Amino acid sequence: MATYAIGDLQGCFTAFQRLIELIRFDPVQDKLWLVGDIVNRGPDSLSLLRYIKQAGDVILMVLGNHDLHLLMVAAGKAKNHPSDTIQPILDAPDRDELLHWLRHQKLFHAEGQYAMVHAGLLPSWSVSQAEQLAREVESALQQDNFQELLALMYGNDPDHWQNEWTDHRRLRVIINAMTRMRVCTLEGKMNFTYKGNIQSIPFGYFPWFSIPHRLSQNSTVICGHWSALGLYLTDNLIALDTGCVWGGQLTAIRLEDRKVFQLPCAR
């Protein structure tokens, strides 16, 4: 029995099929963890979404910003971008069933020594607090009035966290940190515009995972989202977005021994 974590898929269903063949994935005894951004930009988000849904408990995923964008567009709270490739999902006969299932996926997952999130965790958040905060967002997404959350989800402000917030700012910061953050200041102020490599980060900002004394550092965080960072492994970080949708690679890691599997992707 093995658990494999896989980086951002973004609709690259063929690459995903090739990768699970490469790792000799056995759904009877193995499990897959997916770091989010299941859909969008790639050529076959619909088939990928159907496959993951039908796999049941064998596959565990967390939501990424592109997955949330799909929900936003479907609810009429955002418009398709020119680069979006989610229309086949919106036109599918099983659209409502797929979107309902997607709304009920996790934003954050913690298990044993590992914690999985799409983008990152603010330095002031422990794993246990992050799990509680994620449950707040997940609960709101799963309610019948979930569109109220979607209507207030987008926005770069506020760019920091305050424990005492109880209005829409609270959920927005949780979502932005967990699905969009790459860098922040020592105090946890986020910069959502920077997408470059680790060597060119603006002055005063740092990779979220390198902030000294961040409260989640005793767990190994598995994440994606930052394709310019690429595969990045430390004792307490497994970053897996290697830019498959951009013609990079699709990456899997076997958690039991940290063996890495990669295959090239067509742009």
Tab-separated table of C-alpha atoms in Angstrom:
chain	number	residue	atom	x	y	z
A	1	MET	CA	0.000	0.000	0.000
A	2	ALA	CA	1.321	3.429	-0.964
A	3	THR	CA	0.146	7.032	-0.974
A	4	TYR	CA	1.155	9.206	-3.906
A	5	ALA	CA	0.818	12.998	-3.969
A	6	ILE	CA	0.469	14.569	-7.420
A	7	GLY	CA	0.978	18.173	-8.520
A	8	ASP	CA	-1.385	20.522	-10.340
A	9	LEU	CA	-3.276	18.690	-13.093
A	10	GLN	CA	-5.290	21.547	-14.647
A	11	GLY	CA	-7.254	19.391	-17.041
A	12	CYS	CA	-4.277	17.383	-18.322
A	13	PHE	CA	-6.123	14.076	-18.254
A	14	THR	CA	-3.864	12.213	-20.684
A	15	ALA	CA	-0.752	13.135	-18.683
A	16	PHE	CA	-2.530	12.039	-15.509
A	17	GLN	CA	-3.352	8.656	-17.045
A	18	ARG	CA	0.252	8.208	-18.141
A	19	LEU	CA	1.538	9.130	-14.685
A	20	ILE	CA	-0.631	6.668	-12.809
A	21	GLU	CA	0.573	4.004	-15.228
A	22	LEU	CA	4.173	5.039	-14.525
A	23	ILE	CA	3.753	4.711	-10.768
A	24	ARG	CA	1.786	1.464	-11.212
A	25	PHE	CA	-1.065	2.865	-9.197
A	26	ASP	CA	-3.287	0.146	-7.751
A	27	PRO	CA	-6.692	1.524	-6.694
A	28	VAL	CA	-7.325	-1.558	-4.574
A	29	GLN	CA	-4.531	-0.758	-2.152
A	30	ASP	CA	-2.996	2.636	-3.050
A	31	LYS	CA	-4.243	6.190	-2.570
A	32	LEU	CA	-3.753	9.420	-4.503
A	33	TRP	CA	-3.538	12.878	-2.954
A	34	LEU	CA	-4.114	15.781	-5.363
A	35	VAL	CA	-2.965	19.305	-4.453
A	36	GLY	CA	-5.789	21.111	-6.246
A	37	ASP	CA	-6.263	22.948	-9.533
A	38	ILE	CA	-7.824	19.863	-11.027
A	39	VAL	CA	-9.452	21.852	-13.818
A	40	ASN	CA	-8.820	24.660	-16.301
A	41	ARG	CA	-6.210	25.728	-18.857
A	42	GLY	CA	-5.622	22.131	-19.955
A	43	PRO	CA	-7.451	20.205	-22.703
A	44	ASP	CA	-9.743	17.779	-20.857
A	45	SER	CA	-10.949	19.026	-17.483
A	46	LEU	CA	-14.286	17.267	-17.905
A	47	SER	CA	-12.849	13.759	-18.219
A	48	LEU	CA	-10.459	14.391	-15.345
A	49	LEU	CA	-13.186	15.681	-13.060
A	50	ARG	CA	-15.403	12.693	-13.861
A	51	TYR	CA	-12.552	10.258	-13.217
A	52	ILE	CA	-11.681	11.737	-9.821
A	53	LYS	CA	-15.310	11.870	-8.743
A	54	GLN	CA	-15.924	8.259	-9.739
A	55	ALA	CA	-12.779	7.078	-7.932
A	56	GLY	CA	-14.364	7.751	-4.554
A	57	ASP	CA	-12.226	7.521	-1.430
A	58	VAL	CA	-9.210	6.257	-3.380
A	59	ILE	CA	-8.460	9.869	-4.386
A	60	LEU	CA	-8.302	12.730	-1.902
A	61	MET	CA	-8.082	16.273	-3.222
A	62	VAL	CA	-8.032	19.821	-1.929
A	63	LEU	CA	-9.515	22.753	-3.800
A	64	GLY	CA	-7.327	25.130	-5.780
A	65	ASN	CA	-8.023	28.587	-7.147
A	66	HIS	CA	-8.992	27.219	-10.578
A	67	ASP	CA	-11.441	24.773	-9.024
A	68	LEU	CA	-13.061	27.637	-7.123
A	69	HIS	CA	-13.078	29.731	-10.322
A	70	LEU	CA	-15.113	27.021	-12.015
A	71	LEU	CA	-17.676	27.225	-9.227
A	72	MET	CA	-17.726	31.007	-9.528
A	73	VAL	CA	-18.338	30.956	-13.287
A	74	ALA	CA	-20.980	28.260	-12.987
A	75	ALA	CA	-22.827	30.354	-10.392
A	76	GLY	CA	-22.660	33.496	-12.536
A	77	LYS	CA	-20.332	35.263	-10.094
A	78	ALA	CA	-17.381	35.472	-12.507
A	79	LYS	CA	-16.806	35.400	-16.257
A	80	ASN	CA	-14.787	32.991	-18.344
A	81	HIS	CA	-11.265	34.251	-19.023
A	82	PRO	CA	-9.932	33.922	-22.594
A	83	SER	CA	-7.557	31.203	-21.375
A	84	ASP	CA	-10.229	29.200	-19.534
A	85	THR	CA	-11.076	25.713	-20.783
A	86	ILE	CA	-13.947	24.908	-18.444
A	87	GLN	CA	-16.853	25.356	-20.878
A	88	PRO	CA	-17.205	21.616	-21.585
A	89	ILE	CA	-17.918	21.103	-17.873
A	90	LEU	CA	-20.514	23.870	-17.892
A	91	ASP	CA	-22.165	22.301	-20.957
A	92	ALA	CA	-22.022	18.699	-19.712
A	93	PRO	CA	-25.254	16.778	-18.982
A	94	ASP	CA	-23.852	15.830	-15.566
A	95	ARG	CA	-22.728	19.398	-14.840
A	96	ASP	CA	-24.827	19.858	-11.700
A	97	GLU	CA	-23.726	16.551	-10.219
A	98	LEU	CA	-20.047	17.344	-10.873
A	99	LEU	CA	-20.271	20.853	-9.424
A	100	HIS	CA	-22.139	19.614	-6.351
A	101	TRP	CA	-19.406	17.053	-5.758
A	102	LEU	CA	-16.677	19.675	-6.259
A	103	ARG	CA	-18.286	21.992	-3.690
A	104	HIS	CA	-18.008	19.198	-1.136
A	105	GLN	CA	-14.250	18.705	-1.459
A	106	LYS	CA	-11.758	19.833	1.168
A	107	LEU	CA	-9.814	23.072	1.225
A	108	PHE	CA	-7.172	21.601	3.536
A	109	HIS	CA	-6.288	18.124	4.728
A	110	ALA	CA	-4.144	17.015	7.665
A	111	GLU	CA	-3.215	13.414	8.326
A	112	GLY	CA	-0.372	12.167	10.487
A	113	GLN	CA	2.801	14.121	9.775
A	114	TYR	CA	1.383	15.624	6.574
A	115	ALA	CA	-0.806	18.626	5.769
A	116	MET	CA	-2.017	19.287	2.214
A	117	VAL	CA	-3.124	22.653	0.850
A	118	HIS	CA	-3.128	24.086	-2.647
A	119	ALA	CA	-1.076	27.249	-2.082
A	120	GLY	CA	0.131	27.793	1.480
A	121	LEU	CA	-0.472	28.633	5.112
A	122	LEU	CA	0.035	31.978	6.815
A	123	PRO	CA	2.910	31.957	9.323
A	124	SER	CA	0.590	32.564	12.293
A	125	TRP	CA	-1.513	29.472	11.522
A	126	SER	CA	-0.775	26.141	13.133
A	127	VAL	CA	-1.935	23.035	11.315
A	128	SER	CA	-4.763	22.564	13.804
A	129	GLN	CA	-5.934	26.171	13.367
A	130	ALA	CA	-5.669	25.900	9.590
A	131	GLU	CA	-7.839	22.802	9.714
A	132	GLN	CA	-10.484	24.636	11.734
A	133	LEU	CA	-10.384	27.663	9.416
A	134	ALA	CA	-10.687	25.468	6.338
A	135	ARG	CA	-13.763	23.797	7.837
A	136	GLU	CA	-15.423	27.230	8.034
A	137	VAL	CA	-14.981	27.740	4.298
A	138	GLU	CA	-15.964	24.171	3.468
A	139	SER	CA	-19.141	24.499	5.526
A	140	ALA	CA	-20.077	27.712	3.726
A	141	LEU	CA	-19.456	26.094	0.315
A	142	GLN	CA	-21.655	23.138	1.184
A	143	GLN	CA	-24.669	25.153	2.341
A	144	ASP	CA	-27.707	25.702	0.129
A	145	ASN	CA	-26.866	29.427	0.113
A	146	PHE	CA	-23.258	28.815	-1.014
A	147	GLN	CA	-23.626	31.480	-3.702
A	148	GLU	CA	-23.477	34.130	-0.970
A	149	LEU	CA	-19.893	33.056	-0.287
A	150	LEU	CA	-19.049	32.981	-3.987
A	151	ALA	CA	-20.361	36.519	-4.431
A	152	LEU	CA	-17.839	37.783	-1.866
A	153	MET	CA	-14.930	35.472	-2.625
A	154	TYR	CA	-12.881	37.475	-5.133
A	155	GLY	CA	-10.623	40.332	-4.035
A	156	ASN	CA	-7.067	41.020	-2.877
A	157	ASP	CA	-8.118	42.934	0.226
A	158	PRO	CA	-7.547	42.367	3.016
A	159	ASP	CA	-4.064	40.965	2.474
A	160	HIS	CA	-3.448	39.873	6.069
A	161	TRP	CA	-5.169	37.917	8.823
A	162	GLN	CA	-7.038	39.060	11.910
A	163	ASN	CA	-8.426	36.398	14.230
A	164	GLU	CA	-11.289	38.603	15.371
A	165	TRP	CA	-12.846	39.074	11.925
A	166	THR	CA	-16.263	37.446	11.566
A	167	ASP	CA	-17.532	38.894	8.266
A	168	HIS	CA	-16.682	38.088	4.640
A	169	ARG	CA	-13.077	39.234	5.176
A	170	ARG	CA	-12.442	36.198	7.334
A	171	LEU	CA	-13.397	33.635	4.707
A	172	ARG	CA	-11.776	35.614	1.892
A	173	VAL	CA	-8.389	35.665	3.634
A	174	ILE	CA	-8.605	31.954	4.417
A	175	ILE	CA	-9.385	31.183	0.771
A	176	ASN	CA	-6.742	33.544	-0.590
A	177	ALA	CA	-4.003	32.168	1.651
A	178	MET	CA	-4.844	28.540	0.998
A	179	THR	CA	-5.416	28.817	-2.762
A	180	ARG	CA	-3.486	31.878	-4.023
A	181	MET	CA	-0.553	32.806	-1.767
A	182	ARG	CA	3.046	32.334	-2.807
A	183	VAL	CA	4.889	34.987	-0.824
A	184	CYS	CA	4.256	37.081	2.265
A	185	THR	CA	6.100	39.326	4.696
A	186	LEU	CA	7.415	38.231	8.059
A	187	GLU	CA	4.165	39.560	9.534
A	188	GLY	CA	2.022	37.608	7.077
A	189	LYS	CA	1.053	40.316	4.582
A	190	MET	CA	0.407	38.591	1.270
A	191	ASN	CA	1.383	39.619	-2.265
A	192	PHE	CA	-0.980	38.079	-4.815
A	193	THR	CA	0.603	39.479	-7.972
A	194	TYR	CA	4.019	37.840	-7.767
A	195	LYS	CA	4.313	34.614	-9.797
A	196	GLY	CA	8.035	34.515	-10.560
A	197	ASN	CA	10.862	32.368	-9.323
A	198	ILE	CA	12.268	32.225	-5.836
A	199	GLN	CA	15.294	34.373	-6.722
A	200	SER	CA	13.306	37.447	-7.813
A	201	ILE	CA	10.810	37.922	-4.987
A	202	PRO	CA	10.128	41.613	-4.198
A	203	PHE	CA	11.982	43.159	-1.278
A	204	GLY	CA	10.353	42.484	2.064
A	205	TYR	CA	8.567	39.350	0.888
A	206	PHE	CA	9.592	35.734	1.297
A	207	PRO	CA	8.262	32.337	0.236
A	208	TRP	CA	5.490	31.607	2.719
A	209	PHE	CA	7.222	28.380	3.752
A	210	SER	CA	10.533	30.062	4.609
A	211	ILE	CA	9.134	32.465	7.212
A	212	PRO	CA	11.055	31.780	10.442
A	213	HIS	CA	9.036	30.191	13.230
A	214	ARG	CA	5.894	29.674	11.149
A	215	LEU	CA	3.559	27.649	13.308
A	216	SER	CA	3.016	24.880	10.737
A	217	GLN	CA	6.691	23.980	10.364
A	218	ASN	CA	6.487	20.819	12.485
A	219	SER	CA	4.344	19.174	9.803
A	220	THR	CA	5.334	18.398	6.225
A	221	VAL	CA	3.146	20.584	4.024
A	222	ILE	CA	2.288	19.251	0.562
A	223	CYS	CA	1.296	21.995	-1.895
A	224	GLY	CA	1.245	23.118	-5.520
A	225	HIS	CA	0.191	26.396	-7.191
A	226	TRP	CA	3.674	27.864	-7.804
A	227	SER	CA	4.856	26.524	-11.163
A	228	ALA	CA	7.850	28.895	-11.292
A	229	LEU	CA	9.070	27.321	-8.054
A	230	GLY	CA	8.893	23.841	-9.545
A	231	LEU	CA	9.644	20.711	-7.580
A	232	TYR	CA	10.867	21.891	-4.180
A	233	LEU	CA	11.566	19.448	-1.400
A	234	THR	CA	12.728	20.103	2.154
A	235	ASP	CA	12.216	18.244	5.412
A	236	ASN	CA	8.886	20.000	5.976
A	237	LEU	CA	7.779	20.950	2.457
A	238	ILE	CA	6.774	19.050	-0.678
A	239	ALA	CA	5.940	21.509	-3.503
A	240	LEU	CA	4.738	19.676	-6.610
A	241	ASP	CA	3.589	22.158	-9.269
A	242	THR	CA	6.004	21.523	-12.134
A	243	GLY	CA	3.950	23.268	-14.819
A	244	CYS	CA	2.447	20.348	-16.726
A	245	VAL	CA	-0.149	22.569	-18.393
A	246	TRP	CA	2.632	24.880	-19.629
A	247	GLY	CA	4.634	22.064	-21.204
A	248	GLY	CA	6.620	21.247	-18.090
A	249	GLN	CA	6.331	17.994	-16.191
A	250	LEU	CA	3.714	16.224	-14.115
A	251	THR	CA	5.117	15.113	-10.794
A	252	ALA	CA	4.159	12.491	-8.233
A	253	ILE	CA	5.900	11.595	-4.991
A	254	ARG	CA	5.447	8.445	-2.951
A	255	LEU	CA	5.111	9.641	0.600
A	256	GLU	CA	6.427	6.483	2.235
A	257	ASP	CA	9.952	6.869	0.811
A	258	ARG	CA	9.789	10.219	-1.023
A	259	LYS	CA	10.572	8.639	-4.381
A	260	VAL	CA	9.769	11.128	-7.153
A	261	PHE	CA	8.136	10.189	-10.474
A	262	GLN	CA	7.966	12.670	-13.374
A	263	LEU	CA	6.935	12.663	-16.997
A	264	PRO	CA	7.057	15.398	-19.656
A	265	CYS	CA	3.829	17.101	-20.714
A	266	ALA	CA	2.818	18.549	-24.048
A	267	ARG	CA	2.095	22.270	-23.877
